[in-house]
PDB file of C-alpha atoms in Angstrom:
ATOM      1  CA  MET R  25      -0.024  -0.014   0.016  1.00 44.00           C
ATOM      2  CA  GLU R  26       1.142   3.432  -0.876  1.00 64.00           C
ATOM      3  CA  THR R  27       1.986   5.850   2.014  1.00 80.00           C
ATOM      4  CA  LEU R  28       0.709   9.330   2.269  1.00 76.00           C
ATOM      5  CA  ARG R  29       4.280  10.682   1.823  1.00 78.00           C
ATOM      6  CA  GLN R  30       4.711   8.719  -1.338  1.00 80.00           C
ATOM      7  CA  CYS R  31       1.526  10.170  -2.827  1.00 77.00           C
ATOM      8  CA  ILE R  32       2.345  13.721  -1.718  1.00 79.00           C
ATOM      9  CA  ALA R  33       5.820  13.502  -3.119  1.00 78.00           C
ATOM     10  CA  GLU R  34       4.654  12.031  -6.407  1.00 78.00           C
ATOM     11  CA  ALA R  35       2.336  15.095  -6.732  1.00 78.00           C
ATOM     12  CA  ASP R  36       5.251  17.437  -5.948  1.00 84.00           C
ATOM     13  CA  LEU R  37       2.946  19.302  -3.431  1.00 84.00           C
ATOM     14  CA  PRO R  38       5.576  20.514  -0.915  1.00 85.00           C
ATOM     15  CA  ARG R  39       7.703  22.161  -3.507  1.00 86.00           C
ATOM     16  CA  ARG R  40       4.723  23.778  -5.109  1.00 87.00           C
ATOM     17  CA  ALA R  41       3.525  24.996  -1.753  1.00 91.00           C
ATOM     18  CA  ARG R  42       6.818  26.615  -0.827  1.00 91.00           C
ATOM     19  CA  ALA R  43       6.430  29.340  -3.387  1.00 91.00           C
ATOM     20  CA  CYS R  44       3.602  30.804  -1.290  1.00 94.00           C
ATOM     21  CA  TYR R  45       4.556  33.827   0.864  1.00 94.00           C
ATOM     22  CA  GLN R  46       1.495  33.590   3.017  1.00 95.00           C
ATOM     23  CA  CYS R  47      -0.234  36.878   2.033  1.00 95.00           C
ATOM     24  CA  GLY R  48      -3.632  35.441   2.705  1.00 95.00           C
ATOM     25  CA  ALA R  49      -5.327  36.599  -0.549  1.00 96.00           C
ATOM     26  CA  CYS R  50      -6.454  33.076  -1.182  1.00 95.00           C
ATOM     27  CA  THR R  51      -8.241  32.818   2.126  1.00 95.00           C
ATOM     28  CA  ALA R  52      -9.768  36.330   1.820  1.00 94.00           C
ATOM     29  CA  GLY R  53     -11.355  35.375  -1.506  1.00 92.00           C
ATOM     30  CA  CYS R  54     -12.575  31.775  -0.437  1.00 94.00           C
ATOM     31  CA  PRO R  55     -16.289  31.731  -0.621  1.00 94.00           C
ATOM     32  CA  VAL R  56     -16.632  28.678   1.582  1.00 93.00           C
ATOM     33  CA  GLY R  57     -14.257  30.205   4.071  1.00 91.00           C
ATOM     34  CA  ARG R  58     -16.656  32.981   4.588  1.00 91.00           C
ATOM     35  CA  TRP R  59     -19.263  30.476   5.985  1.00 90.00           C
ATOM     36  CA  HIS R  60     -16.873  27.912   7.371  1.00 90.00           C
ATOM     37  CA  SER R  61     -14.010  29.675   9.072  1.00 90.00           C
ATOM     38  CA  GLU R  62     -12.190  26.371   9.532  1.00 91.00           C
ATOM     39  CA  LEU R  63     -11.515  26.270   5.792  1.00 93.00           C
ATOM     40  CA  ASN R  64      -8.337  28.329   5.340  1.00 95.00           C
ATOM     41  CA  PRO R  65      -6.500  27.830   2.145  1.00 95.00           C
ATOM     42  CA  ARG R  66      -3.496  29.792   3.229  1.00 96.00           C
ATOM     43  CA  ARG R  67      -3.127  27.528   6.292  1.00 95.00           C
ATOM     44  CA  ILE R  68      -3.500  24.395   4.162  1.00 95.00           C
ATOM     45  CA  VAL R  69      -0.723  25.562   1.817  1.00 95.00           C
ATOM     46  CA  GLU R  70       1.448  26.399   4.869  1.00 95.00           C
ATOM     47  CA  MET R  71       0.931  22.949   6.413  1.00 93.00           C
ATOM     48  CA  ILE R  72       1.738  21.313   3.081  1.00 91.00           C
ATOM     49  CA  ALA R  73       4.918  23.304   2.853  1.00 92.00           C
ATOM     50  CA  ARG R  74       5.868  22.451   6.485  1.00 91.00           C
ATOM     51  CA  ASP R  75       5.178  18.757   5.890  1.00 87.00           C
ATOM     52  CA  GLU R  76       2.341  18.595   8.379  1.00 89.00           C
ATOM     53  CA  LEU R  77       0.415  16.132   6.196  1.00 86.00           C
ATOM     54  CA  GLU R  78      -0.915  13.731   8.724  1.00 87.00           C
ATOM     55  CA  GLU R  79      -2.467  16.657  10.790  1.00 90.00           C
ATOM     56  CA  LEU R  80      -3.984  18.023   7.574  1.00 88.00           C
ATOM     57  CA  ILE R  81      -5.468  14.640   6.701  1.00 87.00           C
ATOM     58  CA  ARG R  82      -6.744  14.161  10.252  1.00 88.00           C
ATOM     59  CA  ASP R  83      -8.195  17.763  10.335  1.00 88.00           C
ATOM     60  CA  GLY R  84     -10.249  17.069   7.261  1.00 88.00           C
ATOM     61  CA  THR R  85     -11.152  20.638   6.507  1.00 91.00           C
ATOM     62  CA  MET R  86      -9.667  20.288   2.950  1.00 93.00           C
ATOM     63  CA  TRP R  87     -12.854  18.410   2.071  1.00 93.00           C
ATOM     64  CA  LEU R  88     -14.791  21.635   2.320  1.00 93.00           C
ATOM     65  CA  CYS R  89     -12.904  23.112  -0.683  1.00 93.00           C
ATOM     66  CA  THR R  90     -15.361  23.137  -3.728  1.00 91.00           C
ATOM     67  CA  SER R  91     -12.592  23.741  -6.245  1.00 92.00           C
ATOM     68  CA  CYS R  92     -14.013  27.198  -7.325  1.00 93.00           C
ATOM     69  CA  PHE R  93     -10.404  28.463  -8.119  1.00 94.00           C
ATOM     70  CA  SER R  94     -11.143  31.811  -6.413  1.00 94.00           C
ATOM     71  CA  CYS R  95      -7.884  31.321  -4.557  1.00 93.00           C
ATOM     72  CA  LEU R  96      -5.886  30.983  -7.776  1.00 91.00           C
ATOM     73  CA  ASP R  97      -7.689  34.011  -9.249  1.00 93.00           C
ATOM     74  CA  ARG R  98      -6.510  36.106  -6.237  1.00 94.00           C
ATOM     75  CA  CYS R  99      -3.068  34.646  -5.671  1.00 94.00           C
ATOM     76  CA  PRO R 100      -0.241  37.229  -6.603  1.00 95.00           C
ATOM     77  CA  GLN R 101       2.131  34.197  -6.861  1.00 92.00           C
ATOM     78  CA  ALA R 102      -0.296  32.253  -9.154  1.00 92.00           C
ATOM     79  CA  ILE R 103       0.030  29.305  -6.833  1.00 92.00           C
ATOM     80  CA  GLU R 104      -2.502  26.689  -7.793  1.00 92.00           C
ATOM     81  CA  VAL R 105      -3.929  26.447  -4.315  1.00 93.00           C
ATOM     82  CA  THR R 106      -7.028  24.461  -5.637  1.00 92.00           C
ATOM     83  CA  GLU R 107      -4.725  21.958  -7.398  1.00 91.00           C
ATOM     84  CA  LEU R 108      -2.699  21.585  -4.176  1.00 92.00           C
ATOM     85  CA  ILE R 109      -5.829  20.819  -2.200  1.00 92.00           C
ATOM     86  CA  ARG R 110      -7.083  18.476  -4.984  1.00 90.00           C
ATOM     87  CA  GLY R 111      -3.685  16.650  -4.826  1.00 88.00           C
ATOM     88  CA  LEU R 112      -3.991  16.432  -1.097  1.00 89.00           C
ATOM     89  CA  LYS R 113      -7.462  14.986  -1.389  1.00 89.00           C
ATOM     90  CA  ALA R 114      -6.230  12.472  -3.992  1.00 86.00           C
ATOM     91  CA  ALA R 115      -3.445  11.380  -1.759  1.00 86.00           C
ATOM     92  CA  ALA R 116      -5.694  10.966   1.178  1.00 87.00           C
ATOM     93  CA  ALA R 117      -8.059   8.870  -0.930  1.00 86.00           C
ATOM     94  CA  ARG R 118      -5.197   6.688  -2.240  1.00 83.00           C
ATOM     95  CA  VAL R 119      -4.277   5.758   1.269  1.00 83.00           C
ATOM     96  CA  GLY R 120      -7.881   5.223   2.334  1.00 84.00           C
ATOM     97  CA  SER R 121      -8.468   8.410   4.401  1.00 87.00           C
ATOM     98  CA  VAL R 122     -11.739   9.707   3.026  1.00 88.00           C
ATOM     99  CA  PRO R 123     -14.519  11.002   5.282  1.00 89.00           C
ATOM    100  CA  ASP R 124     -17.741   8.933   5.234  1.00 89.00           C
ATOM    101  CA  ALA R 125     -19.655  11.915   3.917  1.00 87.00           C
ATOM    102  CA  GLU R 126     -17.461  12.154   0.885  1.00 87.00           C
ATOM    103  CA  ILE R 127     -17.793   8.406   0.161  1.00 87.00           C
ATOM    104  CA  LYS R 128     -21.511   8.659   0.393  1.00 86.00           C
ATOM    105  CA  LYS R 129     -21.557  11.498  -2.138  1.00 84.00           C
ATOM    106  CA  GLY R 130     -19.310   9.605  -4.356  1.00 81.00           C
ATOM    107  CA  LYS R 131     -21.574   6.491  -4.193  1.00 82.00           C
ATOM    108  CA  ALA R 132     -24.634   8.727  -4.932  1.00 80.00           C
ATOM    109  CA  ILE R 133     -22.804  10.053  -8.038  1.00 75.00           C
ATOM    110  CA  LEU R 134     -21.976   6.627  -9.210  1.00 75.00           C
ATOM    111  CA  ARG R 135     -25.503   5.411  -8.572  1.00 74.00           C
ATOM    112  CA  ASP R 136     -27.598   8.321  -9.725  1.00 70.00           C
ATOM    113  CA  GLY R 137     -25.316  10.579 -11.703  1.00 69.00           C
ATOM    114  CA  TRP R 138     -25.364  13.395  -9.119  1.00 73.00           C
ATOM    115  CA  ALA R 139     -24.505  13.874  -5.475  1.00 77.00           C
ATOM    116  CA  SER R 140     -28.076  14.907  -4.678  1.00 75.00           C
ATOM    117  CA  ALA R 141     -30.995  14.812  -7.153  1.00 75.00           C
ATOM    118  CA  PRO R 142     -32.112  18.132  -8.707  1.00 76.00           C
ATOM    119  CA  ILE R 143     -34.877  19.849  -7.042  1.00 81.00           C
ATOM    120  CA  ALA R 144     -38.286  20.310  -8.817  1.00 85.00           C
ATOM    121  CA  ARG R 145     -37.471  23.969  -9.445  1.00 89.00           C
ATOM    122  CA  THR R 146     -34.321  22.952 -11.409  1.00 83.00           C
ATOM    123  CA  VAL R 147     -36.375  20.562 -13.513  1.00 83.00           C
ATOM    124  CA  LYS R 148     -38.929  23.324 -14.234  1.00 90.00           C
ATOM    125  CA  GLN R 149     -36.214  25.729 -15.251  1.00 89.00           C
ATOM    126  CA  ARG R 150     -34.630  23.323 -17.583  1.00 84.00           C
ATOM    127  CA  ALA R 151     -38.085  22.796 -19.211  1.00 88.00           C
ATOM    128  CA  ALA R 152     -38.651  26.547 -19.505  1.00 92.00           C
ATOM    129  CA  LEU R 153     -35.304  26.885 -21.220  1.00 90.00           C
ATOM    130  CA  ASN R 154     -36.028  24.044 -23.606  1.00 89.00           C
ATOM    131  CA  LEU R 155     -33.254  21.953 -22.232  1.00 81.00           C
ATOM    132  CA  PRO R 156     -33.284  18.170 -22.465  1.00 76.00           C
ATOM    133  CA  GLU R 157     -34.598  16.151 -19.540  1.00 76.00           C
ATOM    134  CA  LEU R 158     -31.991  14.705 -17.234  1.00 69.00           C
ATOM    135  CA  SER R 159     -32.316  11.104 -18.196  1.00 66.00           C
ATOM    136  CA  GLU R 160     -30.415   8.553 -16.089  1.00 64.00           C
ATOM    137  CA  ASP R 161     -29.150   6.808 -19.091  1.00 64.00           C
ATOM    138  CA  CYS R 162     -27.527   9.920 -20.440  1.00 62.00           C
ATOM    139  CA  LEU R 163     -26.141  10.804 -17.080  1.00 65.00           C
ATOM    140  CA  MET R 164     -24.659   7.415 -16.598  1.00 67.00           C
ATOM    141  CA  ALA R 165     -23.088   7.325 -19.968  1.00 70.00           C
ATOM    142  CA  GLU R 166     -21.356  10.733 -19.233  1.00 70.00           C
ATOM    143  CA  LEU R 167     -20.337   9.626 -15.852  1.00 68.00           C
ATOM    144  CA  GLU R 168     -18.843   6.326 -17.111  1.00 71.00           C
ATOM    145  CA  LYS R 169     -16.866   8.394 -19.810  1.00 70.00           C
ATOM    146  CA  LEU R 170     -15.618  10.749 -17.085  1.00 67.00           C
ATOM    147  CA  LEU R 171     -14.588   8.094 -14.663  1.00 66.00           C
ATOM    148  CA  SER R 172     -12.829   6.081 -17.392  1.00 67.00           C
ATOM    149  CA  SER R 173     -10.606   9.156 -18.122  1.00 63.00           C
ATOM    150  CA  LEU R 174      -9.552   9.617 -14.453  1.00 61.00           C
ATOM    151  CA  GLU R 175      -7.468   7.643 -12.052  1.00 58.00           C
ATOM    152  CA  ILE R 176      -9.961   7.258  -9.327  1.00 56.00           C
ATOM    153  CA  PRO R 177      -9.093   4.827  -6.420  1.00 53.00           C
ATOM    154  CA  ASP R 178     -11.434   2.094  -5.762  1.00 55.00           C
ATOM    155  CA  VAL R 179     -12.576   3.679  -2.534  1.00 51.00           C
ATOM    156  CA  LEU R 180     -16.196   3.962  -3.890  1.00 51.00           C
ATOM    157  CA  GLY R 181     -16.480   0.433  -5.254  1.00 53.00           C
ATOM    158  CA  PRO R 182     -17.418  -0.478  -8.752  1.00 49.00           C
ATOM    159  CA  CYS R 183     -18.042   2.379 -11.151  1.00 45.00           C
ATOM    160  CA  LYS R 184     -21.447   0.995 -12.450  1.00 48.00           C
ATOM    161  CA  PRO R 185     -24.881   1.501 -10.835  1.00 43.00           C
ATOM    162  CA  SER R 186     -25.481  -1.188  -8.285  1.00 42.00           C
ATOM    163  CA  GLY R 187     -29.007  -2.171  -9.268  1.00 44.00           C
ATOM    164  CA  THR R 188     -32.194  -0.216  -8.541  1.00 41.00           C
ATOM    165  CA  LYS R 189     -32.091   3.044  -6.518  1.00 43.00           C
ATOM    166  CA  GLU R 190     -34.026   1.323  -3.719  1.00 43.00           C
ATOM    167  CA  GLU R 191     -31.242  -1.327  -3.459  1.00 41.00           C
ATOM    168  CA  SER R 192     -28.549   1.391  -3.383  1.00 42.00           C
ATOM    169  CA  LYS R 193     -30.283   3.628  -0.849  1.00 44.00           C
ATOM    170  CA  ALA R 194     -29.528   1.013   1.750  1.00 45.00           C
ATOM    171  CA  ASP R 195     -25.802   2.003   1.593  1.00 45.00           C
TER     172      ASP R 195
END
């Protein structure tokens, strides 16, 4: 089994993080950080640079990042903060350290094509805009295409729907 340090080194995260001079522009522009003060991109980058990886993984706040790239847009050093966080998440997943809530979301995406089903309002808006219905077959074909192009660990299990939705909801 790979170790966390091997995965982090492979992604070259510490070197990429050391270019940060800790100005805090990434954190100031983080929309999630406004509502969840525990998500602090500047601190995550600092901890990667300081090799405080186990603490970062244990802390788990990196999973709050939505990959909106606001941090990159604001960074005067053009540090790819979102990519650093994604790399950290990937490394954590490769060593089996993924929060249950994230696994549940991943399973829902594999099962249904989305983390949570669209609300009725969204369906009505799509119809009003003459957009096609969100058919399960179309979503699953797109999802399978996406998953086949990624190197996703087998944390979520098989990449195919596991029978009926009723069977899958027991997960």
